[in-house]
Amino acid sequence: MLEERKKMNLKIAIVEDEEFAAKKLLSMIKKYSESDKRFNFETEVFSDALDFLAAFDGKYDAVFFDIQLPGITGIEAAKRLRKIDDKVMVVFVTNMANYALESYEVHAFDFILKPLIYDSFFIKFRRICNTLEHEMSDVYITLTGRFMTKRIAVSDILYVEVMNHDIIFHLKDGEYRTGGTMSGIEEKLKGYHFSRSSASFLVNLRYVKETYGETVVVVGGDTLKISRSRKNEFMSDFAKYAGGSV
């Protein structure tokens, strides 16, 4: 008999001053949980960002901020949160889509636009859950450089670049250079949602912010080329990942 897979607990804070909007988001999370049995969701609602920050103790896996809040905005609250925790996932739920630049400063994972519609919420929330599951069951790869050996968490890799005879790992907290081949690194990272945008770049799809005209992709804060020969496969991989089908 196969042993039943143990559910993963995901703890979510909702910072939203409008009671209707908070209840709508809670109901959508509950509806989602009925179709995705991998998780138990624990949710807590705060109507004031300052109250949330005062109560924050690192126990949440994700925080959903409205942007228009009393006292301080959701953007300002996220900035203050990042000073005490750089790991928790930040998602903005708002009817204002013009905060993209500021959201980069707090490493926001995504925006969910109001009014909430379940079909679009499902796609984004599934991606959120997939990412959290991946992070909470993180894996490491071991790299041998010129002067040291280093273990790197797969979830810390934004993208990998080949330059001359170096392989450069662009990480959340800097860079790491090593030797080897891009095909060898690609094999190491197979199955962890990486895709080649060109011969020079291997991209972690969870950090893709946007694409422009299928010729460039924004990863973290960097703009990378999508080559003509890789375009179809890369865009297909990204669409599948963003849609939660991988």
XYZ file of N, CA, C and O in Angstrom, residues 65-68 75 92-104 110-115 124 209-210 212:
112
model
N -0.328 41.796 0.624
C -0.546 43.192 1.001
C -1.498 43.877 0.026
O -1.279 43.838 -1.194
N -2.549 44.537 0.570
C -3.212 45.568 -0.217
C -2.252 46.751 -0.263
O -1.418 46.917 0.634
N -2.318 47.586 -1.287
C -1.422 48.740 -1.359
C -2.007 49.949 -0.650
O -1.316 50.646 0.093
N -3.298 50.185 -0.820
C -3.952 51.315 -0.160
C -4.431 50.882 1.223
O -5.455 50.221 1.354
N 3.165 49.126 0.145
C 4.540 49.207 -0.352
C 5.485 49.565 0.788
O 6.541 48.932 0.962
N 1.306 41.484 -3.780
C 0.408 42.622 -3.663
C -0.935 42.286 -4.302
O -0.984 41.753 -5.410
N -2.003 42.579 -3.572
C -3.365 42.393 -4.079
C -3.973 43.786 -4.172
O -4.238 44.419 -3.150
N -4.175 44.281 -5.380
C -4.510 45.695 -5.525
C -5.222 45.965 -6.836
O -5.147 45.166 -7.768
N -5.915 47.095 -6.891
C -6.488 47.547 -8.164
C -5.590 48.593 -8.811
O -5.967 49.239 -9.779
N -4.378 48.749 -8.269
C -3.423 49.718 -8.792
C -2.210 48.960 -9.335
O -1.457 48.355 -8.580
N -2.041 48.976 -10.647
C -0.995 48.172 -11.279
C 0.237 48.988 -11.636
O 1.077 48.539 -12.407
N 0.363 50.191 -11.072
C 1.458 51.080 -11.472
C 2.560 51.163 -10.417
O 3.215 52.177 -10.286
N 2.751 50.088 -9.682
C 3.776 50.082 -8.649
C 4.890 49.087 -8.957
O 5.599 48.650 -8.061
N 5.062 48.746 -10.220
C 6.015 47.697 -10.580
C 7.435 48.033 -10.135
O 8.146 47.188 -9.587
N 7.863 49.275 -10.357
C 9.238 49.655 -10.020
C 9.488 49.522 -8.526
O 10.495 48.951 -8.107
N 8.561 50.049 -7.715
C 8.730 49.957 -6.264
C 8.664 48.515 -5.779
O 9.305 48.149 -4.799
N 7.889 47.707 -6.471
C 7.760 46.313 -6.048
C 9.071 45.563 -6.198
O 9.357 44.629 -5.443
N 9.907 45.967 -7.191
C 11.214 45.330 -7.351
C 12.078 45.546 -6.119
O 12.874 44.689 -5.742
N 4.689 38.729 -6.933
C 3.654 38.883 -7.958
C 2.635 39.923 -7.528
O 2.613 40.376 -6.374
N 1.790 40.328 -8.473
C 0.610 41.147 -8.235
C -0.630 40.311 -8.533
O -0.649 39.544 -9.501
N -1.657 40.460 -7.712
C -2.975 39.916 -8.021
C -3.920 41.101 -8.078
O -4.057 41.848 -7.110
N -4.542 41.297 -9.235
C -5.337 42.495 -9.440
C -6.783 42.330 -8.962
O -7.391 41.270 -9.113
N -7.284 43.398 -8.371
C -8.706 43.484 -8.035
C -9.446 44.059 -9.234
O -8.859 44.818 -10.017
N -10.724 43.770 -9.375
C -11.508 42.838 -8.544
C -11.059 41.398 -8.765
O -10.695 41.019 -9.881
N -2.368 32.271 -10.601
C -1.309 32.923 -9.832
C -1.073 32.223 -8.500
O 0.077 32.043 -8.077
N 10.328 38.248 -14.345
C 9.384 39.335 -14.062
C 8.456 39.585 -15.249
O 7.253 39.754 -15.099
N 9.044 39.624 -16.446
C 8.256 39.872 -17.651
C 9.113 39.609 -18.886
O 10.331 39.436 -18.788
N 9.558 40.951 -23.145
C 9.225 42.007 -24.094
C 9.347 41.458 -25.502
O 10.446 41.110 -25.953
